[in-house]
Coordinates of C-alpha atoms and ligand atoms in Angstrom, one line a residue:
Chain A
M153 CA 18.5 16.0 13.4
E154 CA 16.2 17.9 15.6
K155 CA 13.2 18.3 13.5
I156 CA 11.3 17.3 10.3
I157 CA 8.6 19.4 8.8
V158 CA 5.9 17.6 6.9
C159 CA 3.4 19.5 4.7
L160 CA -0.2 18.2 4.6
K161 CA -2.7 19.4 2.1
R162 CA -6.4 18.9 2.5
V163 CA -7.8 17.6 -0.8
V164 CA -10.9 15.9 -2.2
D165 CA -10.5 12.2 -1.4
Y166 CA -9.0 10.2 -4.3
N167 CA -12.0 7.9 -4.4
V168 CA -14.4 10.7 -5.2
R169 CA -15.5 11.1 -8.8
I170 CA -15.1 14.8 -9.3
R171 CA -17.8 16.9 -11.0
V172 CA -17.4 20.4 -12.4
R173 CA -19.9 23.0 -11.3
P174 CA -22.3 23.8 -14.2
D175 CA -21.3 27.5 -14.0
G176 CA -17.6 26.6 -14.5
T177 CA -16.4 28.3 -11.3
G178 CA -14.9 25.2 -9.7
V179 CA -15.6 21.6 -8.8
M180 CA -18.3 20.5 -6.5
T181 CA -17.0 20.0 -3.0
D182 CA -20.2 20.2 -0.9
G183 CA -20.6 17.1 1.2
V184 CA -17.6 15.5 -0.5
K185 CA -15.1 13.5 1.5
M186 CA -11.9 15.3 2.2
S187 CA -8.6 13.7 3.1
I188 CA -4.9 14.3 3.4
N189 CA -3.3 14.3 -0.1
P190 CA -2.1 10.7 -0.5
F191 CA 1.4 11.8 -1.4
D192 CA 1.6 13.9 1.8
E193 CA 0.5 11.0 3.9
I194 CA 3.4 9.1 2.5
A195 CA 5.7 12.1 3.4
L196 CA 4.3 12.0 7.0
E197 CA 4.8 8.2 7.2
E198 CA 8.4 8.6 6.1
A199 CA 9.1 11.3 8.7
L200 CA 7.6 9.1 11.5
R201 CA 9.8 6.2 10.5
I202 CA 12.9 8.4 10.6
R203 CA 11.9 9.6 14.1
E204 CA 11.2 6.0 15.2
R205 CA 14.7 5.0 14.0
G206 CA 16.1 7.7 16.2
Q207 CA 17.3 9.9 13.4
A208 CA 15.0 12.8 14.3
K209 CA 13.5 14.1 17.5
E210 CA 10.3 15.9 16.4
V211 CA 7.9 15.8 13.5
V212 CA 5.9 19.0 12.8
A213 CA 2.9 18.9 10.5
V214 CA 2.0 22.0 8.6
S215 CA -1.1 22.8 6.5
I216 CA -2.2 25.9 4.6
G217 CA -5.9 26.6 4.0
P218 CA -9.2 27.1 5.7
A219 CA -9.9 26.2 9.4
D220 CA -11.3 22.8 8.2
C221 CA -7.7 21.8 7.5
Q222 CA -7.5 21.1 11.3
Q223 CA -9.2 17.8 10.5
Q224 CA -6.3 16.7 8.4
L225 CA -3.8 18.0 10.9
R226 CA -5.6 16.0 13.6
T227 CA -5.3 12.9 11.5
G228 CA -1.6 13.7 11.0
L229 CA -1.2 14.0 14.8
A230 CA -3.1 10.8 15.3
M231 CA -0.7 9.1 12.8
G232 CA 2.1 10.3 15.1
A233 CA 3.2 13.9 14.3
D234 CA 4.2 15.7 17.5
R235 CA 2.6 19.0 16.8
A236 CA 0.9 20.9 14.1
V237 CA 0.7 24.3 12.6
L238 CA -2.2 25.6 10.5
I239 CA -1.5 28.6 8.3
E240 CA -5.1 29.8 7.9
T241 CA -6.6 31.5 4.9
A242 CA -9.9 31.4 3.1
D243 CA -8.3 32.2 -0.3
D244 CA -7.0 29.7 -2.9
V245 CA -3.3 29.3 -2.3
E246 CA -1.0 29.1 -5.3
P247 CA 2.1 27.0 -5.0
L248 CA 4.4 30.0 -4.9
V249 CA 2.4 31.5 -2.0
A250 CA 2.4 28.1 -0.2
A251 CA 6.2 27.9 -0.7
R252 CA 6.6 31.5 0.7
A253 CA 4.4 30.8 3.7
L254 CA 6.3 27.5 4.3
L255 CA 9.6 29.3 4.1
R256 CA 8.5 31.5 7.1
I257 CA 7.8 28.3 9.1
V258 CA 11.1 26.8 8.0
E259 CA 13.0 29.9 9.0
R260 CA 11.3 29.8 12.4
E261 CA 11.7 26.0 13.0
Q262 CA 15.0 25.4 11.3
P263 CA 14.2 21.7 10.3
G264 CA 16.8 19.3 9.0
L265 CA 14.4 18.0 6.4
V266 CA 11.2 19.1 4.8
L267 CA 9.0 16.4 3.4
L268 CA 6.0 16.8 1.2
G269 CA 4.1 15.0 -1.5
K270 CA 5.3 15.4 -5.1
Q271 CA 1.9 16.8 -6.1
A272 CA -1.5 17.4 -4.7
I273 CA -4.2 15.3 -6.4
D274 CA -6.6 18.2 -6.8
D275 CA -4.7 20.8 -8.8
D276 CA -1.9 18.3 -9.8
N277 CA 0.6 21.2 -9.9
N278 CA 3.7 19.4 -8.7
Q279 CA 5.5 22.7 -7.7
T280 CA 5.5 23.5 -4.0
G281 CA 8.5 21.5 -2.9
Q282 CA 10.7 22.7 -5.7
M283 CA 9.6 26.3 -5.1
L284 CA 10.3 26.0 -1.4
A285 CA 13.8 24.6 -2.1
A286 CA 14.5 27.4 -4.5
L287 CA 13.4 30.2 -2.1
W288 CA 15.2 28.5 0.8
N289 CA 18.3 28.0 -1.4
R290 CA 18.6 24.4 -0.4
P291 CA 18.8 21.0 -2.3
Q292 CA 15.7 19.3 -3.6
A293 CA 15.1 15.7 -4.3
T294 CA 11.8 15.2 -5.9
F295 CA 9.7 12.0 -6.6
A296 CA 11.5 10.0 -3.9
S297 CA 11.0 6.2 -3.7
R298 CA 13.8 5.7 -1.1
L299 CA 15.4 8.0 1.4
E300 CA 18.5 7.2 3.5
L301 CA 20.0 9.6 6.1
D302 CA 23.6 9.6 7.0
G303 CA 24.9 12.4 9.2
G304 CA 24.5 15.6 7.4
R305 CA 23.5 14.0 4.1
A306 CA 20.6 12.2 2.5
T307 CA 20.8 9.7 -0.3
V308 CA 17.6 9.8 -2.3
T309 CA 16.4 7.4 -5.0
R310 CA 14.1 9.2 -7.4
E311 CA 11.5 7.8 -9.8
V312 CA 12.4 9.4 -13.1
D313 CA 11.2 8.7 -16.7
A314 CA 14.4 6.7 -17.5
G315 CA 14.3 4.6 -14.3
L316 CA 15.7 5.3 -10.9
E317 CA 18.1 8.2 -10.2
V318 CA 20.1 8.4 -7.1
L319 CA 21.1 11.8 -5.6
S320 CA 23.2 12.7 -2.6
V321 CA 22.1 16.0 -1.0
D322 CA 23.4 18.0 2.0
L323 CA 20.9 18.7 4.7
P324 CA 18.8 20.6 5.3
A325 CA 16.9 19.7 2.1
V326 CA 13.5 19.4 0.6
V327 CA 12.3 15.9 -0.4
T328 CA 9.1 15.2 -2.2
T329 CA 7.6 11.8 -2.2
D330 CA 6.4 9.3 -4.8
L331 CA 3.9 6.5 -4.1
R332 CA 6.4 3.7 -3.7
L333 CA 8.3 5.3 -0.8
N334 CA 6.3 3.5 1.8
E335 CA 2.8 2.5 2.9
P336 CA 1.3 4.8 5.4
R337 CA 0.1 3.3 8.7
Y338 CA -3.6 3.1 9.7
V339 CA -4.7 5.4 12.5
K340 CA -5.9 3.6 15.6
L341 CA -8.8 4.9 17.8
P342 CA -6.7 5.5 20.9
D343 CA -4.3 7.6 18.8
I344 CA -7.2 9.7 17.7
M345 CA -8.0 10.4 21.3
K346 CA -4.4 11.2 22.2
A347 CA -4.1 13.5 19.2
K348 CA -6.7 15.7 20.6
K349 CA -4.3 16.8 23.3
K350 CA -1.4 17.5 21.0
P351 CA -0.6 21.1 20.2
L352 CA -2.1 22.7 17.1
E353 CA -1.1 26.3 16.5
T354 CA -3.0 28.5 14.1
L355 CA -1.4 31.4 12.3
A356 CA -3.2 33.7 9.9
L357 CA -1.5 33.7 6.5
A358 CA -2.0 37.5 6.5
S359 CA 0.2 37.7 9.6
L360 CA 3.2 36.1 7.8
A361 CA 3.7 39.1 5.5
V362 CA 3.8 36.9 2.4
D363 CA 3.3 38.3 -1.1
A364 CA 0.1 36.6 -2.1
A365 CA -0.5 38.4 -5.4
V366 CA -2.2 36.2 -8.1
R367 CA 0.4 34.9 -10.5
V368 CA -1.7 32.3 -12.4
R369 CA -5.4 33.2 -12.4
S370 CA -8.0 30.4 -12.6
L371 CA -10.6 31.5 -15.2
R372 CA -12.8 28.6 -15.9
Y373 CA -13.3 24.9 -15.1
A374 CA -14.7 22.5 -17.6
E375 CA -15.5 18.8 -18.0
P376 CA -12.9 17.1 -20.1
V377 CA -13.7 15.8 -23.5
E378 CA -14.8 12.3 -22.7
R379 CA -13.9 9.3 -24.8
T380 CA -17.1 7.6 -25.9
K381 CA -17.7 3.9 -25.3
G382 CA -16.7 2.0 -28.4
T383 CA -17.7 -1.4 -29.6
M384 CA -17.3 -4.9 -28.2
V385 CA -16.0 -7.7 -30.2
T386 CA -16.6 -11.3 -29.3
D387 CA -13.4 -13.0 -30.4
V388 CA -9.8 -12.6 -31.4
D389 CA -10.6 -12.9 -35.1
A390 CA -12.9 -9.9 -34.9
L391 CA -10.3 -7.9 -32.9
V392 CA -7.5 -8.6 -35.4
A393 CA -9.9 -7.7 -38.3
V394 CA -10.6 -4.3 -36.7
L395 CA -6.9 -3.5 -36.1
R396 CA -6.0 -4.6 -39.7
D397 CA -8.8 -2.6 -41.1
K398 CA -7.6 0.5 -39.4
G399 CA -4.1 -0.1 -40.6
L400 CA -2.7 -0.5 -37.1
L401 CA -1.5 -4.1 -37.5
N402 CA -0.4 -6.0 -40.5
Chain B
M1049 CA 14.9 38.1 -30.7
A1050 CA 12.6 35.2 -29.9
R1051 CA 10.2 35.7 -27.0
V1052 CA 9.9 32.1 -26.1
L1053 CA 12.7 30.1 -24.5
V1054 CA 12.5 26.3 -24.5
I1055 CA 14.7 24.3 -22.1
A1056 CA 16.0 21.2 -23.9
E1057 CA 15.8 17.8 -22.3
H1058 CA 18.5 15.4 -23.4
D1059 CA 20.7 12.5 -22.2
G1060 CA 24.0 14.0 -23.2
T1061 CA 23.9 12.6 -26.8
H1062 CA 20.3 13.0 -28.0
L1063 CA 17.6 15.5 -27.7
N1064 CA 14.5 14.0 -26.0
Q1065 CA 11.5 14.1 -28.2
S1066 CA 9.6 16.1 -25.6
T1067 CA 11.7 19.2 -26.6
A1068 CA 10.4 19.0 -30.2
R1069 CA 6.9 19.0 -28.7
C1070 CA 7.7 22.1 -26.6
V1071 CA 8.9 23.8 -29.8
S1072 CA 5.5 23.1 -31.4
C1073 CA 3.7 24.6 -28.4
A1074 CA 6.0 27.6 -28.6
A1075 CA 5.0 28.1 -32.2
Q1076 CA 1.4 28.4 -31.1
I1077 CA 2.4 31.1 -28.7
D1078 CA 4.7 33.0 -31.0
P1079 CA 4.9 31.9 -34.7
A1080 CA 8.2 33.8 -34.9
G1081 CA 10.0 30.8 -33.4
A1082 CA 11.7 29.9 -30.2
D1083 CA 15.2 29.9 -28.8
V1084 CA 16.2 26.5 -27.4
L1085 CA 18.6 26.4 -24.4
V1086 CA 20.8 23.4 -24.0
L1087 CA 22.7 22.9 -20.7
G1088 CA 25.3 20.2 -20.5
A1089 CA 29.0 19.2 -20.1
D1090 CA 29.2 18.9 -23.8
C1091 CA 26.3 20.3 -25.8
T1092 CA 27.6 19.8 -29.3
A1093 CA 25.6 16.8 -30.5
V1094 CA 22.4 17.9 -28.7
A1095 CA 22.6 21.5 -29.9
A1096 CA 22.9 20.2 -33.5
E1097 CA 19.8 18.2 -33.2
A1098 CA 17.9 21.2 -31.7
A1099 CA 19.1 23.4 -34.5
A1100 CA 17.6 21.1 -37.1
L1101 CA 14.1 21.5 -35.7
Q1102 CA 11.6 23.5 -37.6
G1103 CA 10.6 26.6 -35.7
V1104 CA 13.8 27.1 -33.7
A1105 CA 15.3 30.6 -34.1
R1106 CA 18.5 30.1 -32.2
V1107 CA 20.1 27.4 -30.1
L1108 CA 21.9 28.6 -27.0
T1109 CA 24.3 26.5 -25.0
L1110 CA 25.6 26.6 -21.4
T1111 CA 28.5 24.2 -21.4
R1112 CA 30.3 23.5 -18.1
P1113 CA 31.3 20.4 -16.1
E1114 CA 28.7 21.1 -13.4
N1115 CA 26.0 20.7 -16.1
A1116 CA 26.9 17.0 -16.7
A1117 CA 23.8 15.8 -14.7
A1118 CA 20.5 17.6 -14.9
L1119 CA 20.3 18.8 -11.3
A1120 CA 17.5 21.3 -10.8
A1121 CA 19.4 23.2 -8.2
V1122 CA 22.3 23.7 -10.6
F1123 CA 20.3 24.3 -13.7
A1124 CA 17.7 26.7 -12.3
P1125 CA 19.9 29.7 -11.5
Q1126 CA 21.5 29.5 -14.9
I1127 CA 18.2 29.4 -16.6
A1128 CA 16.7 32.2 -14.5
A1129 CA 19.7 34.4 -15.6
V1130 CA 19.0 33.7 -19.3
A1131 CA 15.2 33.9 -18.9
S1132 CA 15.2 37.6 -18.0
G1133 CA 15.2 38.4 -21.7
Y1134 CA 12.1 36.3 -22.5
G1135 CA 8.4 36.5 -22.0
Y1136 CA 7.9 32.7 -21.9
V1137 CA 10.0 29.8 -20.6
L1138 CA 8.8 26.3 -21.5
G1139 CA 10.0 22.9 -20.4
P1140 CA 8.6 19.5 -21.0
S1141 CA 6.2 18.0 -18.5
T1142 CA 8.5 15.0 -18.0
T1143 CA 10.2 14.2 -14.7
F1144 CA 13.1 16.4 -15.9
G1145 CA 10.8 19.4 -16.5
K1146 CA 8.6 18.8 -13.5
D1147 CA 11.6 18.8 -11.2
L1148 CA 13.3 21.8 -12.8
M1149 CA 10.8 24.3 -14.0
P1150 CA 9.1 25.2 -10.7
R1151 CA 12.5 26.0 -9.3
V1152 CA 13.1 28.4 -12.2
A1153 CA 9.7 30.0 -11.7
A1154 CA 10.3 30.6 -8.0
L1155 CA 13.6 32.2 -8.7
L1156 CA 11.8 34.5 -11.2
G1157 CA 9.1 35.2 -8.6
V1158 CA 6.3 33.9 -10.9
G1159 CA 3.9 31.0 -10.9
Q1160 CA 4.0 28.0 -13.2
V1161 CA 1.4 26.6 -15.6
S1162 CA 1.8 22.9 -15.1
D1163 CA 1.0 20.4 -17.9
L1164 CA 0.0 23.0 -20.4
M1165 CA -2.3 21.1 -22.9
G1166 CA -3.7 24.0 -25.0
V1167 CA -2.9 27.5 -26.0
D1168 CA -6.1 29.7 -26.0
G1169 CA -4.4 33.1 -26.3
P1170 CA -1.0 34.7 -25.6
R1171 CA -1.6 34.5 -21.8
S1172 CA -4.4 32.0 -21.6
F1173 CA -3.8 28.3 -21.4
R1174 CA -5.7 25.0 -20.6
R1175 CA -4.4 22.4 -18.2
P1176 CA -5.8 19.1 -16.7
I1177 CA -6.5 18.9 -13.0
Y1178 CA -8.0 16.2 -10.8
A1179 CA -6.2 13.5 -12.7
G1180 CA -7.7 14.8 -15.9
N1181 CA -11.3 14.8 -14.6
A1182 CA -11.5 18.6 -15.2
V1183 CA -9.8 21.1 -17.4
L1184 CA -8.8 24.4 -16.0
T1185 CA -8.3 27.6 -18.1
V1186 CA -5.8 29.8 -16.6
E1187 CA -4.4 33.3 -17.3
V1188 CA -1.1 34.7 -16.5
P1189 CA -1.4 38.5 -15.8
E1190 CA 0.4 40.9 -18.1
G1191 CA 4.0 41.7 -17.1
L1192 CA 4.8 38.3 -15.6
T1193 CA 7.1 35.8 -17.3
V1194 CA 5.0 32.7 -18.3
V1195 CA 6.8 29.6 -17.0
A1196 CA 5.1 26.4 -18.1
T1197 CA 5.6 22.6 -18.4
V1198 CA 4.2 21.3 -21.7
R1199 CA 2.2 18.2 -21.7
A1200 CA 3.9 16.2 -24.5
A1201 CA 0.9 14.2 -25.5
S1202 CA -1.0 17.4 -26.4
F1203 CA 1.5 18.6 -29.1
R1204 CA 3.0 17.0 -32.2
P1205 CA 6.8 17.1 -32.3
A1206 CA 8.2 19.9 -34.5
G1207 CA 9.5 18.6 -37.8
A1208 CA 13.0 18.5 -39.1
G1209 CA 14.6 20.9 -41.7
G1210 CA 15.6 23.8 -39.5
T1211 CA 19.0 25.5 -39.7
A1212 CA 19.2 27.6 -36.6
P1213 CA 22.5 29.1 -35.5
V1214 CA 24.1 27.8 -32.3
E1215 CA 25.6 30.3 -29.8
A1216 CA 27.6 29.5 -26.7
L1217 CA 26.6 31.6 -23.7
A1218 CA 29.0 32.7 -21.0
T1219 CA 28.8 30.6 -17.9
S1220 CA 29.3 32.9 -15.0
T1221 CA 26.3 32.2 -12.8
P1222 CA 27.4 30.7 -9.5
V1223 CA 25.9 27.2 -8.9
P1224 CA 25.6 25.3 -5.6
A1225 CA 27.6 22.2 -4.7
H1226 CA 25.1 20.8 -2.2
T1227 CA 23.5 18.4 -4.6
R1228 CA 25.4 15.5 -6.3
F1229 CA 24.3 13.0 -8.9
V1230 CA 25.2 9.5 -7.9
E1231 CA 23.8 7.2 -10.6
L1232 CA 21.0 6.4 -12.9
R1233 CA 19.6 2.9 -13.0
T1234 CA 17.6 2.4 -16.1
G1235 CA 14.7 0.1 -15.4
S1236 CA 13.7 -2.1 -18.2
G1237 CA 16.8 -1.3 -20.2
S1238 CA 15.1 -2.8 -23.2
T1239 CA 15.5 -2.3 -26.9
R1240 CA 11.8 -2.0 -27.4
P1241 CA 10.3 1.3 -28.6
D1242 CA 10.2 4.0 -25.9
L1243 CA 6.9 4.1 -24.1
Q1244 CA 6.5 7.8 -24.7
T1245 CA 7.1 7.8 -28.4
A1246 CA 6.0 4.3 -29.5
R1247 CA 3.3 4.1 -32.1
I1248 CA 1.8 1.1 -30.4
V1249 CA 1.8 0.3 -26.6
V1250 CA 0.9 -3.0 -25.1
S1251 CA 0.2 -2.6 -21.4
G1252 CA -0.4 -5.1 -18.5
G1253 CA -2.1 -4.8 -15.1
R1254 CA -2.5 -6.8 -12.0
G1255 CA -4.4 -9.3 -14.1
V1256 CA -1.1 -10.4 -15.7
G1257 CA -0.3 -12.0 -12.3
S1258 CA 3.5 -12.2 -12.2
E1259 CA 6.8 -11.0 -13.5
A1260 CA 7.2 -14.2 -15.5
N1261 CA 3.8 -13.9 -17.1
F1262 CA 4.8 -10.5 -18.5
A1263 CA 6.9 -12.5 -21.0
L1264 CA 3.7 -13.0 -22.8
L1265 CA 3.2 -9.2 -23.2
Y1266 CA 6.8 -8.8 -24.3
Q1267 CA 6.3 -11.5 -26.9
L1268 CA 3.2 -9.7 -28.3
A1269 CA 5.0 -6.3 -28.2
D1270 CA 8.0 -7.7 -30.2
R1271 CA 5.7 -9.2 -32.8
I1272 CA 3.9 -5.9 -33.4
G1273 CA 6.7 -3.5 -32.7
A1274 CA 5.2 -2.1 -29.6
G1275 CA 6.5 -0.4 -26.4
V1276 CA 5.3 -2.0 -23.1
G1277 CA 3.6 -0.2 -20.3
A1278 CA 1.9 -1.2 -17.0
S1279 CA -0.6 -0.1 -14.4
R1280 CA 0.5 1.0 -11.0
A1281 CA -0.7 -2.2 -9.5
A1282 CA 1.6 -4.2 -11.8
V1283 CA 4.6 -2.0 -10.8
D1284 CA 3.8 -2.1 -7.1
A1285 CA 3.5 -5.9 -7.2
G1286 CA 7.0 -5.9 -8.7
F1287 CA 6.1 -7.4 -12.0
V1288 CA 7.8 -4.6 -13.9
P1289 CA 10.1 -1.6 -13.1
N1290 CA 8.6 1.8 -12.2
D1291 CA 9.6 3.5 -15.5
M1292 CA 6.9 1.4 -17.2
Q1293 CA 4.0 2.9 -15.2
V1294 CA 1.3 4.7 -17.2
G1295 CA -1.1 7.2 -15.6
Q1296 CA -1.5 10.2 -13.4
T1297 CA 1.8 9.5 -11.5
G1298 CA 3.5 7.6 -14.3
K1299 CA 3.8 8.5 -18.0
I1300 CA 1.2 10.3 -20.0
I1301 CA 1.2 8.7 -23.5
A1302 CA -0.5 9.1 -26.8
P1303 CA 0.2 6.1 -29.0
E1304 CA -1.9 5.4 -32.1
L1305 CA -2.9 2.1 -30.5
Y1306 CA -3.0 1.2 -26.8
M1307 CA -3.8 -2.4 -25.8
A1308 CA -4.6 -2.9 -22.1
F1309 CA -4.5 -6.4 -20.8
G1310 CA -5.8 -7.2 -17.3
I1311 CA -6.2 -3.5 -16.4
S1312 CA -9.4 -2.4 -14.6
G1313 CA -9.4 1.2 -15.8
A1314 CA -9.0 3.3 -12.7
I1315 CA -9.2 7.0 -13.4
Q1316 CA -5.5 7.5 -12.4
H1317 CA -4.6 5.0 -15.1
L1318 CA -7.0 6.4 -17.8
T1319 CA -5.6 9.9 -17.4
G1320 CA -2.4 8.5 -18.9
I1321 CA -4.0 7.2 -22.1
K1322 CA -6.8 9.8 -22.9
D1323 CA -5.0 11.0 -26.0
A1324 CA -4.4 7.5 -27.4
G1325 CA -5.7 7.0 -31.0
L1326 CA -7.4 3.7 -30.4
I1327 CA -7.8 2.0 -27.0
V1328 CA -8.3 -1.8 -27.0
A1329 CA -9.1 -3.5 -23.7
I1330 CA -9.0 -7.1 -22.9
N1331 CA -10.4 -8.0 -19.5
K1332 CA -12.1 -11.1 -18.2
D1333 CA -14.6 -8.9 -16.2
P1334 CA -17.4 -7.6 -18.5
E1335 CA -18.1 -4.9 -15.9
A1336 CA -14.5 -3.5 -15.9
A1337 CA -14.5 0.3 -16.1
I1338 CA -11.9 0.2 -18.9
F1339 CA -14.7 -0.9 -21.3
Q1340 CA -16.4 2.5 -20.7
V1341 CA -13.6 4.2 -22.5
A1342 CA -12.2 1.5 -24.8
D1343 CA -12.8 1.9 -28.6
V1344 CA -12.7 -1.9 -28.9
G1345 CA -13.3 -4.2 -26.0
L1346 CA -13.0 -8.0 -25.7
V1347 CA -14.2 -9.9 -22.7
G1348 CA -11.7 -12.7 -22.2
D1349 CA -8.8 -14.3 -20.4
L1350 CA -5.6 -12.6 -21.5
F1351 CA -3.8 -16.0 -21.1
Q1352 CA -5.9 -17.3 -23.9
V1353 CA -6.3 -14.1 -25.9
I1354 CA -2.6 -13.3 -26.3
P1355 CA -1.5 -16.7 -27.5
E1356 CA -4.4 -16.7 -30.0
L1357 CA -3.4 -13.2 -31.1
L1358 CA 0.2 -14.4 -31.7
K1359 CA -1.0 -17.3 -33.7
K1360 CA -3.4 -15.2 -35.9
L1361 CA -0.7 -12.6 -36.5
G1362 CA 1.7 -15.3 -37.5
Ligands
FAD2126 C1 -2.7 9.1 -5.9 C2 -2.8 7.9 -6.7 C3 -2.1 7.9 -7.9 C4 -2.2 6.8 -8.8 N1 -1.5 6.8 -10.0 C5 -1.7 5.7 -10.8 C6 -1.0 5.7 -12.1 O1 -0.2 6.6 -12.4 N2 -1.2 4.6 -12.9 C7 -2.0 3.6 -12.5 O2 -2.2 2.6 -13.3 N3 -2.6 3.6 -11.3 C8 -2.5 4.6 -10.5 N4 -3.1 4.6 -9.2 C9 -3.7 3.3 -8.8 C10 -5.1 3.1 -9.4 O3 -6.1 3.7 -8.5 C11 -5.4 1.6 -9.5 O4 -5.3 1.0 -8.2 C12 -4.6 0.8 -10.5 O5 -4.5 1.4 -11.7 C13 -5.1 -0.6 -10.6 O6 -4.3 -1.4 -11.5 P1 -4.9 -2.6 -12.3 O7 -6.0 -2.1 -13.2 O8 -3.7 -3.3 -12.9 O9 -5.4 -3.6 -11.1 P2 -6.9 -4.0 -10.7 O10 -7.7 -2.8 -10.5 O11 -6.7 -5.0 -9.6 O12 -7.4 -4.7 -12.0 C14 -7.0 -5.9 -12.5 C15 -7.9 -6.2 -13.7 O13 -7.4 -7.4 -14.3 C16 -8.5 -8.2 -14.7 N5 -8.0 -9.6 -14.9 C17 -7.6 -10.4 -13.9 N6 -7.1 -11.5 -14.4 C18 -7.3 -11.5 -15.8 C19 -7.1 -12.3 -16.9 N7 -6.6 -13.5 -16.7 N8 -7.4 -11.9 -18.1 C20 -8.0 -10.7 -18.3 N9 -8.2 -9.8 -17.3 C21 -7.9 -10.2 -16.1 C22 -9.5 -8.0 -13.6 O14 -10.8 -8.3 -14.1 C23 -9.3 -6.5 -13.3 O15 -10.2 -5.7 -14.0 C24 -3.0 5.7 -8.4 C25 -3.7 5.7 -7.2 C26 -3.6 6.8 -6.3 C27 -4.3 6.8 -5.1

């Protein structure tokens, strides 16, 4: 195929212990480390491997969000993407709006495959890929742990509750990635230098004529109800006694 | 007519328990009861199970050969066609529902409330974000269909004793042929209680050390009638299949008793067990994060603790 589009979302790094703002308007992001959503990084790695096997010619990374997303796109370019597109907006982007914006890029670029993470680790929505596939009227294969391309088809192994499900889909298609699909490569310093010269195009979300009306309004953020630290027992006898006492074991 | 439509999850023969939990959630939104939609190549057995749930107004079936496998691209347009008459469309927050429901929402031109964990009002809901480290209250504006996936661990399954009528719907919606089901490989294929419905779950992490060592956990599980789970590290290391993973990217479970052996307690793991009744942690590291959330902790070597437990339990 000619082209693969990979979607990269800028999110709070997965190692950061998140804190809710006291006024409930969001989570604290000032000075917090931001990264590519780990599932999207896996999507990019998969696209690069497909290109390196000679099954695709070009990998285009796309992000939606504020100008700062350029950092994550530059990282994506350093990993090996050929060029990048930033759809810029200062507003929160709902999955349906993201899918509609991505559809515009998909219509322009005509990729053989769109790869994205199964969910973003900030809002944990797990929607954008499925919505894009619906709007594009193309197949979807979500939660992929294995992806094989054969001519105009992809065979995708999906991680589902019952085990592993295998689907065969016609291309073009949308595939969302699970954690066990691959292990993303590390970026090397010379690649970071080279990435600075790769093309990064910026489009205003507003210029894409996408319906961005709010469909799910975020009202309030709160700390979860925390479980409190319990008691420590010193031996197996005491453990068994507690469990029998609570009627959990006989 | 009911205002809430619940999409049934099933394996062709039995209704998945997550559907009964969606019906409970639906009852909180509209006490008048919900309609349950079953899609399949033969819906008879599953529809009968759904009809017997308390709180179900009607069971609707869409029976056609194309519905033999639960393909989102095939199911979504059929559901969207039925959904036009409803204010709410709920599916379970399982891999089935997570795959399918956003595709339905997009066809309806609405958003989705993912992992709905609480109903605050007719259009206002709570859901976990950041791997459960924050809870977001959302509101769906008036006039838009509410599409949601329901976090099973947050709702009790609806009880039995219902006698809803079953109605077959006409199947005229065109469906695509671009997606084909090839096979399902069930991972553990065990006869142990299902992880998501088990009363007791015994779970192993990287500390278990190998696939062979997991035998110890299976032995304990069989003695106490437990399901068996694992951390991502244990799955990644190949000790156990992926369908045993508990956590943010695995299964969210709420057993009465959860026993974690050799699991450090990463937030992505803890998010999967927050609703457990009692969490027991056995770890040889007294500083392990899991002890911060465990109700009962025991610092020790699992290779000594489990055999001793088996001996004491007889
Ligand atoms: C995006 C993302 C999603 C993720 N999703 C999940 C998820 O869904 N589920 C999940 O579990 N993880 C998930 N993770 C991974 C998570 O961050 C941790 O890496 C993982 O949970 C660690 O597994 P563990 O506790 O088994 O291993 P470790 O952290 O290595 O802990 C092993 C523990 O075993 C103890 N131990 C060792 N030997 C013994 C012994 N003989 N007896 C007793 N104790 C012993 C050690 O003291 C240690 O505490 C995710 C990570 C990311 C980035």
